[in-house]
mmCIF file of N, CA, C and O in Angstrom:
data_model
loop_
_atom_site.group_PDB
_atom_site.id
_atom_site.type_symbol
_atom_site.label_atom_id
_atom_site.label_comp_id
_atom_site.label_asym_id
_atom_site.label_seq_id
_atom_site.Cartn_x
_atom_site.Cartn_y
_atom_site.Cartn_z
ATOM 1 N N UNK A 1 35.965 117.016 -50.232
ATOM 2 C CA UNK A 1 36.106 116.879 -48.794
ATOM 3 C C UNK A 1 34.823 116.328 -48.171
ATOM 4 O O UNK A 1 34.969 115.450 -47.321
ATOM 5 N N UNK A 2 33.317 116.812 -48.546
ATOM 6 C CA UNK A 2 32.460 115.953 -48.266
ATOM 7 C C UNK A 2 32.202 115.130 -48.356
ATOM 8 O O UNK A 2 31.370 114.706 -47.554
ATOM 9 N N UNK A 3 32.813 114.091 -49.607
ATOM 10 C CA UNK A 3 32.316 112.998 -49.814
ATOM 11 C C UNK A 3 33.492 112.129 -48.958
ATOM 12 O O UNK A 3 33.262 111.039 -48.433
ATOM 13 N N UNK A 4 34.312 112.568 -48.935
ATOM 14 C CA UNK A 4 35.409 111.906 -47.865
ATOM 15 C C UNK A 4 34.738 111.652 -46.408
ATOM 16 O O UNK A 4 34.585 110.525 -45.938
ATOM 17 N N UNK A 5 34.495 112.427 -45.989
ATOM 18 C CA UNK A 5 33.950 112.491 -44.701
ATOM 19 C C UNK A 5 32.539 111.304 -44.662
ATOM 20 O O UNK A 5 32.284 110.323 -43.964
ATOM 21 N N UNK A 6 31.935 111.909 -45.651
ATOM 22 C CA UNK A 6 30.311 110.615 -45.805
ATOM 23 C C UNK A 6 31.534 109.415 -46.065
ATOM 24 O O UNK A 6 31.439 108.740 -45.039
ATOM 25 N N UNK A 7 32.312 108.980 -46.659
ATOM 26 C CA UNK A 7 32.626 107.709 -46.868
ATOM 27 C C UNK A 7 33.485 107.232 -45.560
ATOM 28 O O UNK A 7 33.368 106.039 -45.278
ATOM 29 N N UNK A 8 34.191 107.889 -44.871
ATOM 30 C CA UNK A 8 34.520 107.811 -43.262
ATOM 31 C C UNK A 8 33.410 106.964 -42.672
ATOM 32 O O UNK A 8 33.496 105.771 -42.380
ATOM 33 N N UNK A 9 32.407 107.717 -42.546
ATOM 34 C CA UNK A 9 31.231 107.386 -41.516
ATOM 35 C C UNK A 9 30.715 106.300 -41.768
ATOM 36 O O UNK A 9 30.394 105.407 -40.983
ATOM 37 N N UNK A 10 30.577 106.371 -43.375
ATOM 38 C CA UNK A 10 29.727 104.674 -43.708
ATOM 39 C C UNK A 10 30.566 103.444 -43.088
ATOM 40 O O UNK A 10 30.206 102.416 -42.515
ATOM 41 N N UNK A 11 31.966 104.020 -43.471
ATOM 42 C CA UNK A 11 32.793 102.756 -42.923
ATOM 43 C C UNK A 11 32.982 102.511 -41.391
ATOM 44 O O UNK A 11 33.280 101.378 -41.015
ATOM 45 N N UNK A 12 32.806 103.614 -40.414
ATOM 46 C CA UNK A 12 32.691 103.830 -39.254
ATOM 47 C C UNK A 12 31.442 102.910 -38.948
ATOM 48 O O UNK A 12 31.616 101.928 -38.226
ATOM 49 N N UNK A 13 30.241 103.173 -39.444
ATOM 50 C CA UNK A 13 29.475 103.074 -39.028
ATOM 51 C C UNK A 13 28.930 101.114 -39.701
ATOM 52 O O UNK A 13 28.140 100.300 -39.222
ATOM 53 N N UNK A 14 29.774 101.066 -40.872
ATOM 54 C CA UNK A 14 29.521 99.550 -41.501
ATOM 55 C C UNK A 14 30.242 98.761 -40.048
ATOM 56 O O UNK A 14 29.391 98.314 -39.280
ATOM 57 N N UNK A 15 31.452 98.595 -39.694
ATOM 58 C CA UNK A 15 32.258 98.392 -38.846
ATOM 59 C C UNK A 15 31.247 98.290 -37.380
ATOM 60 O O UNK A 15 30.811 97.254 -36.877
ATOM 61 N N UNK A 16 31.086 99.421 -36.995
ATOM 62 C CA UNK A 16 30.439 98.927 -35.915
ATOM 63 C C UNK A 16 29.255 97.773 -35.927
ATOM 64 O O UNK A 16 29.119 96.991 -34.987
ATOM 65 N N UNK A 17 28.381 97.759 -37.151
ATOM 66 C CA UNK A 17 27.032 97.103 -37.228
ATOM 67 C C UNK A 17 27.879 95.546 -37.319
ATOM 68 O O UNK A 17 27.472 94.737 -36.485
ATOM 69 N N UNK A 18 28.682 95.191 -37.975
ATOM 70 C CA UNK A 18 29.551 93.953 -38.037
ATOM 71 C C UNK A 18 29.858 93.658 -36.622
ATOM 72 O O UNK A 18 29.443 92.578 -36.202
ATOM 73 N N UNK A 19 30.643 94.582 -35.646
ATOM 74 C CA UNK A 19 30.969 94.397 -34.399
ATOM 75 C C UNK A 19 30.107 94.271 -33.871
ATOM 76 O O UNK A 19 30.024 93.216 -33.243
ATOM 77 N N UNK A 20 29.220 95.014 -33.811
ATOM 78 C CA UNK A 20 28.328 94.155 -32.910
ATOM 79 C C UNK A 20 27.150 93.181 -33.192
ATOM 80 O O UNK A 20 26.220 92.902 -32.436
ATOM 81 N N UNK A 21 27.407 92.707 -34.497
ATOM 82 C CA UNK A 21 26.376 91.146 -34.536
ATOM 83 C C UNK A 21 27.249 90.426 -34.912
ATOM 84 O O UNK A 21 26.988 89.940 -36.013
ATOM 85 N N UNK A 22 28.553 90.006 -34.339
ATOM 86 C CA UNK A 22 29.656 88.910 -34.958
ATOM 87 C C UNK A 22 28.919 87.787 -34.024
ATOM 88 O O UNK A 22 28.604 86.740 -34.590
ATOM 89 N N UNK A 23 28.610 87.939 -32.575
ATOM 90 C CA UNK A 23 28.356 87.084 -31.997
ATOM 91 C C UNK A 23 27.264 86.207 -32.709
ATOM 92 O O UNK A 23 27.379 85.006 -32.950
ATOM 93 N N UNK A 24 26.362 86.873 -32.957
ATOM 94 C CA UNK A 24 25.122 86.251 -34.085
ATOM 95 C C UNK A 24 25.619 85.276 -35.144
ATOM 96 O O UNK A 24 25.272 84.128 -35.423
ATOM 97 N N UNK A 25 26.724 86.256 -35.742
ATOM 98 C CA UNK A 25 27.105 85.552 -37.009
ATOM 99 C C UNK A 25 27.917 84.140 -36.969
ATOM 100 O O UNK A 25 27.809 83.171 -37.720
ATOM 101 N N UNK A 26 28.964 84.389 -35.582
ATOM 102 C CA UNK A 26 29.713 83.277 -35.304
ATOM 103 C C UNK A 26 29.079 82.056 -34.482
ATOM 104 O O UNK A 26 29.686 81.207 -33.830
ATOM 105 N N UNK A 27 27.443 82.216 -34.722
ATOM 106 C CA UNK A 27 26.563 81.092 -34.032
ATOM 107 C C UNK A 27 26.399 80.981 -32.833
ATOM 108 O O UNK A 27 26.154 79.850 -32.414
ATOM 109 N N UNK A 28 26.465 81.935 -32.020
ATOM 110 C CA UNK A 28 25.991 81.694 -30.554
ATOM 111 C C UNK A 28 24.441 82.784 -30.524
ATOM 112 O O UNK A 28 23.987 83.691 -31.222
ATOM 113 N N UNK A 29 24.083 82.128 -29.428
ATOM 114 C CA UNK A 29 22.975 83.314 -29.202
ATOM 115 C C UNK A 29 22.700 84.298 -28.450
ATOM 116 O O UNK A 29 21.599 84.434 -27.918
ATOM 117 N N UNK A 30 23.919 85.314 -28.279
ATOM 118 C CA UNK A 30 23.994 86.064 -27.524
ATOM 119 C C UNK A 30 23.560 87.459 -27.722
ATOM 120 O O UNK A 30 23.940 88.374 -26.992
ATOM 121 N N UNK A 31 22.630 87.633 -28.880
ATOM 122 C CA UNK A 31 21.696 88.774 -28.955
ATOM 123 C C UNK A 31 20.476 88.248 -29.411
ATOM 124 O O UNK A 31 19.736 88.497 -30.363
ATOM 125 N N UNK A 32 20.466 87.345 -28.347
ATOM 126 C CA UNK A 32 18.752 86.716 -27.948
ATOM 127 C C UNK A 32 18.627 87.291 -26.944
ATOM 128 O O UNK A 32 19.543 87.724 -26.245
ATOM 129 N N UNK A 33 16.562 87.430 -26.583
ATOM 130 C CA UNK A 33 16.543 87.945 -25.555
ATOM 131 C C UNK A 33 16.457 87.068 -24.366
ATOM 132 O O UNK A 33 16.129 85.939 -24.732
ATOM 133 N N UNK A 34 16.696 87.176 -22.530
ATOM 134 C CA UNK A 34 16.827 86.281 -21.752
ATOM 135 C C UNK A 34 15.713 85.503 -21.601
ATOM 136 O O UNK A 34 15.821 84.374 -21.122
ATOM 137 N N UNK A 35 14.846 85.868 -21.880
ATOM 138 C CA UNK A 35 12.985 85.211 -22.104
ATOM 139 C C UNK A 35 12.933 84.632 -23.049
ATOM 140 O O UNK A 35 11.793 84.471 -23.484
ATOM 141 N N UNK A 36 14.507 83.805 -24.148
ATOM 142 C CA UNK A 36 13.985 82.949 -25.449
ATOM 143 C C UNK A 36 14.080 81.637 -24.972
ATOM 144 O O UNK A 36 14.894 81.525 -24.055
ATOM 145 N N UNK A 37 13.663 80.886 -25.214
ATOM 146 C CA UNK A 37 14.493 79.210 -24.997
ATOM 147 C C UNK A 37 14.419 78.796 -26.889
ATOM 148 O O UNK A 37 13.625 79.280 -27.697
ATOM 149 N N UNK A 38 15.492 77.798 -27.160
ATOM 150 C CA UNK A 38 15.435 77.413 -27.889
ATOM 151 C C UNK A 38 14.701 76.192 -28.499
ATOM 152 O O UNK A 38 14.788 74.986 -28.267
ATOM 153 N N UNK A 39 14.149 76.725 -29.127
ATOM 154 C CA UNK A 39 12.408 75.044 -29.919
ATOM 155 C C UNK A 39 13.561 74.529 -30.861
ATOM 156 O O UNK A 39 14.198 75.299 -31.580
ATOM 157 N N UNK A 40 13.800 73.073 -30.804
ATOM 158 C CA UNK A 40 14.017 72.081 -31.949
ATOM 159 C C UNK A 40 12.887 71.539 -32.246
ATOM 160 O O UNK A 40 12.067 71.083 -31.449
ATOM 161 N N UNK A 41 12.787 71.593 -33.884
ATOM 162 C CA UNK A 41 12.341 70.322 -34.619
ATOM 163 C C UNK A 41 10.876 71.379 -35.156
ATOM 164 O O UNK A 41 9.836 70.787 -35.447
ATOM 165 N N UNK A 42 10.918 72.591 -35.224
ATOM 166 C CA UNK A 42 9.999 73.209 -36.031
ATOM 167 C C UNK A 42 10.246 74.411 -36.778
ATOM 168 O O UNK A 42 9.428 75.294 -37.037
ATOM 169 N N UNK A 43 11.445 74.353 -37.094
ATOM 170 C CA UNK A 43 12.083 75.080 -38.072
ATOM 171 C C UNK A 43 11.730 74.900 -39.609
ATOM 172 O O UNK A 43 11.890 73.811 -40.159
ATOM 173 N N UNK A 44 11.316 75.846 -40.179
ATOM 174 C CA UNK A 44 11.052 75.448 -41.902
ATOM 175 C C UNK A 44 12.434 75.584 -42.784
ATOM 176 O O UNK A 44 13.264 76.466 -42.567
ATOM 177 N N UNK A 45 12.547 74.699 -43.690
ATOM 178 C CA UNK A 45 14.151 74.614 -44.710
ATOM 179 C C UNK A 45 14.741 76.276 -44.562
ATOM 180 O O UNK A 45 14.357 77.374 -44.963
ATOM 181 N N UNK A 46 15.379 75.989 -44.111
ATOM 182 C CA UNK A 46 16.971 77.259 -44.120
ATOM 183 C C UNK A 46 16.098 78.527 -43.662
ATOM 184 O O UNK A 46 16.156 79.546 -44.349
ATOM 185 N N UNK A 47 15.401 78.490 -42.671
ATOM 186 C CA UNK A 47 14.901 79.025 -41.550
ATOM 187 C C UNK A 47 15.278 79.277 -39.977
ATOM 188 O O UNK A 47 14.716 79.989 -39.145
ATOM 189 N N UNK A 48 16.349 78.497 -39.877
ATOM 190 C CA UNK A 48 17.049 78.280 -38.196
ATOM 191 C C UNK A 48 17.460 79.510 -37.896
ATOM 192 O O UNK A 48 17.840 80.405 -38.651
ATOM 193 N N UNK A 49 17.335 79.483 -36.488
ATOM 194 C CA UNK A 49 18.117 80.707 -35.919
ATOM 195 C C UNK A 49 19.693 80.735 -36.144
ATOM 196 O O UNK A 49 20.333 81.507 -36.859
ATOM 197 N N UNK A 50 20.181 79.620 -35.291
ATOM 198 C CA UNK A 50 21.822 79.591 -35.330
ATOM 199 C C UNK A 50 22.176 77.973 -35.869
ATOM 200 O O UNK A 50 21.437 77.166 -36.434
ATOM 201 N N UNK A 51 23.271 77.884 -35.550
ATOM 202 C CA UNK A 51 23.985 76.817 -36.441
ATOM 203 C C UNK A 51 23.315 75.433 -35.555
ATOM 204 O O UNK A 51 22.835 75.249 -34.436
ATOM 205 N N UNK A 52 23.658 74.446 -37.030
ATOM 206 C CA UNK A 52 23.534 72.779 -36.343
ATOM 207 C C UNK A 52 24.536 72.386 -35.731
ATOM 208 O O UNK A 52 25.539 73.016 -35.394
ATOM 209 N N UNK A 53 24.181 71.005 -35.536
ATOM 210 C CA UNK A 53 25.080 70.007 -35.021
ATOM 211 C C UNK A 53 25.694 69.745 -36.531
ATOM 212 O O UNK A 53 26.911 69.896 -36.418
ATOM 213 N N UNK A 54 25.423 69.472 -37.662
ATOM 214 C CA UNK A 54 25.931 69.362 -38.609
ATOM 215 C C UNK A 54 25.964 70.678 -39.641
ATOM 216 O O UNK A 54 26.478 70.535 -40.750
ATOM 217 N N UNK A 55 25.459 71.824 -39.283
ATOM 218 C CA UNK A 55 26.249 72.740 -39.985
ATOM 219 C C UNK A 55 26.150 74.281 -38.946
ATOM 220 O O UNK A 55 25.500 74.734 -38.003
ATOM 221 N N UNK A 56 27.495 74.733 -40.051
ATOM 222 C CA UNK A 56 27.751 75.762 -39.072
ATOM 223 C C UNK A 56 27.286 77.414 -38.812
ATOM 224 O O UNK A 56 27.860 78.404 -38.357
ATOM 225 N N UNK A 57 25.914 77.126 -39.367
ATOM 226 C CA UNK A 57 25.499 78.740 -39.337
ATOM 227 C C UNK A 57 24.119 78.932 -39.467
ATOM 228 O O UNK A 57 23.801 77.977 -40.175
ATOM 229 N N UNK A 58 23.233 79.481 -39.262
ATOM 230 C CA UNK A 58 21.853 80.135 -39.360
ATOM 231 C C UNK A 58 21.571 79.910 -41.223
ATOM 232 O O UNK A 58 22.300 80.008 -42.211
ATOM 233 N N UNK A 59 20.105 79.568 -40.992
ATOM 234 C CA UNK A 59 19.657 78.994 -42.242
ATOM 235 C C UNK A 59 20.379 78.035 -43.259
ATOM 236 O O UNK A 59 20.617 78.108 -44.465
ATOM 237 N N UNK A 60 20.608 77.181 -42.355
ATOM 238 C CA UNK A 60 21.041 75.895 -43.082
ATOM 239 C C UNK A 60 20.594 75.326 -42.856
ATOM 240 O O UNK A 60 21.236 74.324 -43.170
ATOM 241 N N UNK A 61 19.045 74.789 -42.079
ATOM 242 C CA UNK A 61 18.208 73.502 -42.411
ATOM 243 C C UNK A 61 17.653 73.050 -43.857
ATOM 244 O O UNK A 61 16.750 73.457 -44.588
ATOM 245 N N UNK A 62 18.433 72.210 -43.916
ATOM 246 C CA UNK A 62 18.185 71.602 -45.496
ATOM 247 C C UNK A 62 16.468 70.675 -45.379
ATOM 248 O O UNK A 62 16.270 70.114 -46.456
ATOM 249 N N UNK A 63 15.410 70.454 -44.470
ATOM 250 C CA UNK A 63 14.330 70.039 -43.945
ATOM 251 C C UNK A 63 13.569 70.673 -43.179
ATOM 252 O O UNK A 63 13.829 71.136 -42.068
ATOM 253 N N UNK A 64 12.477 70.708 -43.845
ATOM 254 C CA UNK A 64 11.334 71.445 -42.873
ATOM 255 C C UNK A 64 11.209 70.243 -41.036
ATOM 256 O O UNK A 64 10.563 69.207 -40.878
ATOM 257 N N UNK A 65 11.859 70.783 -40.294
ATOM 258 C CA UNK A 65 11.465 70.329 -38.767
ATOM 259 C C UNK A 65 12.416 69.540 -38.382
ATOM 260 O O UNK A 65 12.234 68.706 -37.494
ATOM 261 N N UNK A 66 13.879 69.746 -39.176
ATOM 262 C CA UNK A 66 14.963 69.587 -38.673
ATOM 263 C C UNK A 66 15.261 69.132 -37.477
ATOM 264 O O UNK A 66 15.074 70.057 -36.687
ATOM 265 N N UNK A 67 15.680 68.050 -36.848
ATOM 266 C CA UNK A 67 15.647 67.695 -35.307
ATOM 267 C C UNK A 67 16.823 68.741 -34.768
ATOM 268 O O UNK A 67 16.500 69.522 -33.873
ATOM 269 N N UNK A 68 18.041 68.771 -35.238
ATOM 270 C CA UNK A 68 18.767 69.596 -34.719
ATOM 271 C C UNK A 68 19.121 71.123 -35.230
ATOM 272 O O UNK A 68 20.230 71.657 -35.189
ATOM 273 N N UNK A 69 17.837 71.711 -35.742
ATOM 274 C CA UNK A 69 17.602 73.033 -35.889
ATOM 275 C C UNK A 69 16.537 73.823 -35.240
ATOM 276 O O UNK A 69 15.348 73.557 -35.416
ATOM 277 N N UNK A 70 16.993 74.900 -34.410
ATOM 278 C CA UNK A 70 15.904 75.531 -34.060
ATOM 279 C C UNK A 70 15.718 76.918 -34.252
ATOM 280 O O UNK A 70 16.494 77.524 -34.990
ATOM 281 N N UNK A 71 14.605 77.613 -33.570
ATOM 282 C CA UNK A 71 14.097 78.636 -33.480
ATOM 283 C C UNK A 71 13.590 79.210 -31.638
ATOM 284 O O UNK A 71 12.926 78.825 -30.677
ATOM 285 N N UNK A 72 14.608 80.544 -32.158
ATOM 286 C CA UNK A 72 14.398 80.774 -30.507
ATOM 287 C C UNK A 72 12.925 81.495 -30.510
ATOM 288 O O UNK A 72 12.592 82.220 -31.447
ATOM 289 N N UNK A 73 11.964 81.209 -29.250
ATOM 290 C CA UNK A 73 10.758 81.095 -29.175
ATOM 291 C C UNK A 73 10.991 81.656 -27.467
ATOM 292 O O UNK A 73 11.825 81.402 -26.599
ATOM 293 N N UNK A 74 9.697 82.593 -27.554
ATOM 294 C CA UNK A 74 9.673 82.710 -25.942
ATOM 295 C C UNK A 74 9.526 81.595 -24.838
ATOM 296 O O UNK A 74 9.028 80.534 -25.216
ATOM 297 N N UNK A 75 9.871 81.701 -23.622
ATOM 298 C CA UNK A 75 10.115 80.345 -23.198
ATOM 299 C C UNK A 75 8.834 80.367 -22.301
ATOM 300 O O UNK A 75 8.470 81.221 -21.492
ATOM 301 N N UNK A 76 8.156 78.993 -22.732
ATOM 302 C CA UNK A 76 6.985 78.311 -22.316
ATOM 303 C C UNK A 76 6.219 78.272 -23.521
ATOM 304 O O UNK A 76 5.059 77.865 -23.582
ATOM 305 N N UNK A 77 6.812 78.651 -24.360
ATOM 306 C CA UNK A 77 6.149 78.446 -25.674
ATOM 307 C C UNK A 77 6.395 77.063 -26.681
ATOM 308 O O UNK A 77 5.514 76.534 -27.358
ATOM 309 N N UNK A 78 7.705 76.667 -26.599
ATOM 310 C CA UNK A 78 8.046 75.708 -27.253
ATOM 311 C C UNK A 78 7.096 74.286 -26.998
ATOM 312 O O UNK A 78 6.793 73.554 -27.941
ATOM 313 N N UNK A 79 6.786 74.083 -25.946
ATOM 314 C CA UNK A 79 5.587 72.687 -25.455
ATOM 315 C C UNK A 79 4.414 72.806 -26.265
ATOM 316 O O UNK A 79 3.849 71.917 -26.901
ATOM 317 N N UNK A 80 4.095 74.115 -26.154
ATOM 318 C CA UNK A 80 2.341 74.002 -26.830
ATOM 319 C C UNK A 80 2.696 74.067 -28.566
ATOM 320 O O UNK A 80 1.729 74.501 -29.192
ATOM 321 N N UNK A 81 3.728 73.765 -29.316
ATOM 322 C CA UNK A 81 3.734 73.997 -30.894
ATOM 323 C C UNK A 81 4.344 72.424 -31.051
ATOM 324 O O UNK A 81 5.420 72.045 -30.590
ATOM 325 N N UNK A 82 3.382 71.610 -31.819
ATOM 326 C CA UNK A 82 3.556 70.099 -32.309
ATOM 327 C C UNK A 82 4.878 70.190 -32.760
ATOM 328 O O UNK A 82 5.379 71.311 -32.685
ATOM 329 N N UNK A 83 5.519 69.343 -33.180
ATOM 330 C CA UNK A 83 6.812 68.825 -32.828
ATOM 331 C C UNK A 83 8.168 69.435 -31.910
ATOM 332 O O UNK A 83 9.311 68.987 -31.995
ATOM 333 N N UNK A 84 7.635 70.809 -30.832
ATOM 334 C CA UNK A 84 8.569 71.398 -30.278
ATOM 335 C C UNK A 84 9.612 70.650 -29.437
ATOM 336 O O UNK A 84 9.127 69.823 -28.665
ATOM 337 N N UNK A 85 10.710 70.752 -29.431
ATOM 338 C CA UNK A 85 11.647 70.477 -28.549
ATOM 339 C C UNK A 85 12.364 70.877 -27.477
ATOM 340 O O UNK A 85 13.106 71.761 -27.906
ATOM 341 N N UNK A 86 12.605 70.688 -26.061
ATOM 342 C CA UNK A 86 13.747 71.503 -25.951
ATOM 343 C C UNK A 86 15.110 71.103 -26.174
ATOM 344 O O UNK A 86 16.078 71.862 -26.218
ATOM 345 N N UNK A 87 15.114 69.708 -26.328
ATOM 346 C CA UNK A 87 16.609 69.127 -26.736
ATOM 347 C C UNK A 87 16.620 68.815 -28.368
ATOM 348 O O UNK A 87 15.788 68.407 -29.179
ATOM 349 N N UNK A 88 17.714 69.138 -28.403
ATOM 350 C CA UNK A 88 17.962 68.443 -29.774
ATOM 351 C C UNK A 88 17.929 66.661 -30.125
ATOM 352 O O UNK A 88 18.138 66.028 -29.090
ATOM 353 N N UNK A 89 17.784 66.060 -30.951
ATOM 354 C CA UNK A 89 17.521 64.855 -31.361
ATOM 355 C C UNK A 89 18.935 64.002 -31.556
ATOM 356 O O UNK A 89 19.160 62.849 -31.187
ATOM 357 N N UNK A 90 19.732 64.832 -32.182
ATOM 358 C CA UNK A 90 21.174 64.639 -32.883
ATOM 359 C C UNK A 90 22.051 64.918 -31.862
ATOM 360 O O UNK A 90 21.991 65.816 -31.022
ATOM 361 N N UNK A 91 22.913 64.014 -32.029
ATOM 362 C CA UNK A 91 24.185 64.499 -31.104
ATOM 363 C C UNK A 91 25.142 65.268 -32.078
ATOM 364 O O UNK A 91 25.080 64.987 -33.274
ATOM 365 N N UNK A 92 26.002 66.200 -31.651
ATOM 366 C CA UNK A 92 26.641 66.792 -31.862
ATOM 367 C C UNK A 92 28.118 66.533 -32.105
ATOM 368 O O UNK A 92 28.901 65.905 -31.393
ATOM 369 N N UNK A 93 28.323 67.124 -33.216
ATOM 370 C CA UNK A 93 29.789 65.815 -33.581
ATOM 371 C C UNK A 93 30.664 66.817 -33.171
ATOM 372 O O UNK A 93 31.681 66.618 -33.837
ATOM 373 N N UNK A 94 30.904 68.099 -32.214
ATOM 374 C CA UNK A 94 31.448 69.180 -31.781
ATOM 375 C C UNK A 94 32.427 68.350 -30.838
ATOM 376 O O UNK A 94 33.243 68.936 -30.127
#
């Protein structure tokens, strides 16, 4: 009966941790904080926060400084770091 109960909870508790970072997972950035802006073009290989224009998920820059990969960075920060962006380079085939 105890171990029933511990295996309840893990799954209770696996479940919720999934629910609440799907948004993360499904590529938006909605458990960023409101003080991030997003830096293109100084991301290191399969380092990105969220998805490209050409792929669809976090750590898939196949290139160190990726034009259309970034890293969310507090905002006013992205100007002062050499190749920062705030736009992406690539258009988006979305």
């Amino acid at each position: 009966m105890r171990n029933k109960k511990r295996l309840i909870a893990s799954a209770v508790t696996a479940f919720l941790t999934l629910a609440t970072s799907s948004s993360i997972i499904a590529g938006t950035t909605a458990g960023a904080p409101q003080d991030a802006e997003k830096c293109y073009g100084i991301a290191k290989t399969g380092s990105n926060d969220c998805a490209t224009a050409t792929a669809s998920c976090a750590g898939s820059a196949t290139k160190d400084n990726q034009s259309d990969a970034f890293l969310l960075v507090p905002k006013g920060v992205c100007g002062k770091i050499t190749g920062g962006s705030l736009t992406s380079k690539v258009v988006s085939k979305i």
